[in-house]
Amino acid sequence: MSAPGTTLASAPSALPRWPDDGRMESVLAELRDRPPLVGYDRCRMLSDELAGVAAGHAFLVHAGDCAELFADVSPLLSARKDAQLRDLSWIVRCATARPVVRLGRIGGQFAKPRSCGVEDHAGEPLPVYRGDAVNDRATGALARHPDCGRLLTAYDKAAEVLRHLRERRRAGALYTSHDGLLCEFEEALVRIDSRTQTRYASSAHLLWAGDRTRELGGPHIELLASVANPVAVKLGPRATAADVAELVEVLDPDRRPGRLVFIARLGNDAVEQRLPELVEAALAADARPVWLCDPMHENTFCTAHGRKTRAVADLVREVAAFVRVLRLARAHPGGVHLEATPQHVTECVERREDGRSPVDLPRYRSGCDPRLNAGQARAVVAAFTRAVTA
Ligand code: PEP
Ligand code: CO
């Protein structure tokens, strides 16, 4: 059964179904008229820096919110997120004496792929929240109705965050990225760089395709294939060696260093078993992608109070296993991909047993998945650096 409010895509319910009220065309026309959000030179700079990571000379820290919220956008919060990325990359830099590239899930991470189109709300089915670019987090059926006018707000909010970050540029470059889930939005923001006559996604320096939308021949991979930005693909436990080989062929036919990032999100149970053949498949295809470990998305479980959470101890184990596998394959463990916030939250727990506590997590504010707070994010990054320097 397909859930209401969804369309069948690479995974059922991953994508919103916009109301057929004729508004989308005018929204997209307006987006097409707006200036690019990021500069193409900076996209190329990110590629160059990622080439250093792929070659094993540098590392990448990729982190930020699961879902950014329009209401949270402020100069202070942007500054704190930037500072958190700097703090995390500094941990890696100090331990490894290598340059560290900083990439935020920031300035456009406003849309979420969902596994199920409905959620249970006090015993009643409610269409799921799909990110501020699509619907409202408030728990009313009307609020959850997809509203394409939100795409214009997503552009405005992204522009605001980028402005905040540019004002802080003296502190060094933080690149931006998000899930390129809403293809119509991303396509409306594709621009031709007149200097190089190349197509660039202009909404972020890097876009990724999620594990649910990475099907070959699907619109998300087609979009990524059509632009010159560096791009990433998430690989979950169902990803195969053949998927990796074909993704390399489609997304990086010229084997351009710094073009392609694979984000392994395999989970503690599968990482040692599944990752070796994925890494080997890339090597066999003569590709040198950046390999990142996302220890968050396959280590999620529910607390006794029904909250989604993750245990830092699980994440620490996955990043350590990731590094072991990459090392055995003689490939470079490029870095980590985390959902983290500088805000004082309690969304992740230290150990699995903590999820059984009769006390609910007191400061749970995430718009979607549970994020690491500052100390927890440091602990996971420190585990990564311990593994790479061991
Ligand atoms: C995410 O990064 O928030 C996410 C949903 O990841 P994935 O698409 O890989 O599940
Ligand atoms: Co998430």
PDB file of N, CA and C and ligand atoms in Angstrom, residues 66 105 109 112-113 179 208-212 234 265 294 297 337 339 369, ligand 1:
ATOM      1  N   CYS A  66      20.299  17.263  10.877  1.00  0.00           N
ATOM      2  CA  CYS A  66      19.573  16.339  10.015  1.00  0.00           C
ATOM      3  C   CYS A  66      18.633  17.170   9.146  1.00  0.00           C
ATOM      4  N   ARG A 105      26.395  20.360   6.687  1.00  0.00           N
ATOM      5  CA  ARG A 105      25.023  20.065   6.265  1.00  0.00           C
ATOM      6  C   ARG A 105      24.292  21.344   6.635  1.00  0.00           C
ATOM      7  N   GLN A 109      19.720  22.408   3.938  1.00  0.00           N
ATOM      8  CA  GLN A 109      19.320  21.039   4.310  1.00  0.00           C
ATOM      9  C   GLN A 109      17.877  21.075   4.840  1.00  0.00           C
ATOM     10  N   LYS A 112      13.628  16.269   3.616  1.00  0.00           N
ATOM     11  CA  LYS A 112      13.951  14.947   4.139  1.00  0.00           C
ATOM     12  C   LYS A 112      13.274  13.832   3.344  1.00  0.00           C
ATOM     13  N   PRO A 113      14.057  12.819   2.954  1.00  0.00           N
ATOM     14  CA  PRO A 113      13.440  11.619   2.378  1.00  0.00           C
ATOM     15  C   PRO A 113      12.837  10.830   3.541  1.00  0.00           C
ATOM     16  N   ASP A 179      21.157  17.348   0.877  1.00  0.00           N
ATOM     17  CA  ASP A 179      20.567  16.278   0.079  1.00  0.00           C
ATOM     18  C   ASP A 179      19.818  16.926  -1.093  1.00  0.00           C
ATOM     19  N   TRP A 208      24.249  15.789  -2.318  1.00  0.00           N
ATOM     20  CA  TRP A 208      24.343  14.331  -2.256  1.00  0.00           C
ATOM     21  C   TRP A 208      22.995  13.697  -2.585  1.00  0.00           C
ATOM     22  N   ALA A 209      23.075  12.418  -2.962  1.00  0.00           N
ATOM     23  CA  ALA A 209      21.858  11.612  -3.128  1.00  0.00           C
ATOM     24  C   ALA A 209      21.804  10.664  -1.947  1.00  0.00           C
ATOM     25  N   GLY A 210      20.628  10.564  -1.338  1.00  0.00           N
ATOM     26  CA  GLY A 210      20.461   9.695  -0.174  1.00  0.00           C
ATOM     27  C   GLY A 210      20.364   8.238  -0.574  1.00  0.00           C
ATOM     28  N   ASP A 211      20.408   7.382   0.432  1.00  0.00           N
ATOM     29  CA  ASP A 211      20.369   5.950   0.168  1.00  0.00           C
ATOM     30  C   ASP A 211      19.058   5.532  -0.498  1.00  0.00           C
ATOM     31  N   ARG A 212      17.978   6.275  -0.247  1.00  0.00           N
ATOM     32  CA  ARG A 212      16.674   5.908  -0.823  1.00  0.00           C
ATOM     33  C   ARG A 212      16.462   6.458  -2.224  1.00  0.00           C
ATOM     34  N   LYS A 234      25.074   8.363  -0.734  1.00  0.00           N
ATOM     35  CA  LYS A 234      25.046   7.559   0.485  1.00  0.00           C
ATOM     36  C   LYS A 234      24.840   6.096   0.117  1.00  0.00           C
ATOM     37  N   ARG A 265      26.920   4.347   5.037  1.00  0.00           N
ATOM     38  CA  ARG A 265      26.055   4.429   6.237  1.00  0.00           C
ATOM     39  C   ARG A 265      25.490   3.038   6.434  1.00  0.00           C
ATOM     40  N   ASP A 294      29.349   7.624   7.638  1.00  0.00           N
ATOM     41  CA  ASP A 294      28.171   8.158   8.338  1.00  0.00           C
ATOM     42  C   ASP A 294      27.733   7.077   9.324  1.00  0.00           C
ATOM     43  N   HIS A 297      23.100   6.870  10.492  1.00  0.00           N
ATOM     44  CA  HIS A 297      21.790   6.523   9.940  1.00  0.00           C
ATOM     45  C   HIS A 297      21.402   5.065  10.002  1.00  0.00           C
ATOM     46  N   HIS A 337      30.884  11.764   8.540  1.00  0.00           N
ATOM     47  CA  HIS A 337      29.665  12.513   8.190  1.00  0.00           C
ATOM     48  C   HIS A 337      28.723  12.373   9.389  1.00  0.00           C
ATOM     49  N   GLU A 339      25.495  13.949  12.093  1.00  0.00           N
ATOM     50  CA  GLU A 339      24.408  14.863  12.408  1.00  0.00           C
ATOM     51  C   GLU A 339      24.699  15.418  13.793  1.00  0.00           C
ATOM     52  N   ASP A 369      16.066  13.596  12.588  1.00  0.00           N
ATOM     53  CA  ASP A 369      16.843  12.576  13.307  1.00  0.00           C
ATOM     54  C   ASP A 369      17.596  13.170  14.499  1.00  0.00           C
TER      55      ASP A 369
HETATM   56  C1  PEP B   1      20.158  12.012   6.163  1.00  0.00           C
HETATM   57  O1  PEP B   1      21.318  12.214   5.826  1.00  0.00           O
HETATM   58  O2  PEP B   1      19.552  12.727   6.965  1.00  0.00           O
HETATM   59  C2  PEP B   1      19.476  10.838   5.587  1.00  0.00           C
HETATM   60  C3  PEP B   1      18.163  10.742   5.632  1.00  0.00           C
HETATM   61  O3  PEP B   1      20.316   9.926   5.069  1.00  0.00           O
HETATM   62  P1  PEP B   1      19.920   8.748   4.072  1.00  0.00           P
HETATM   63  O4  PEP B   1      19.242   9.412   2.918  1.00  0.00           O
HETATM   64  O5  PEP B   1      21.194   8.104   3.674  1.00  0.00           O
HETATM   65  O6  PEP B   1      19.017   7.838   4.828  1.00  0.00           O
END
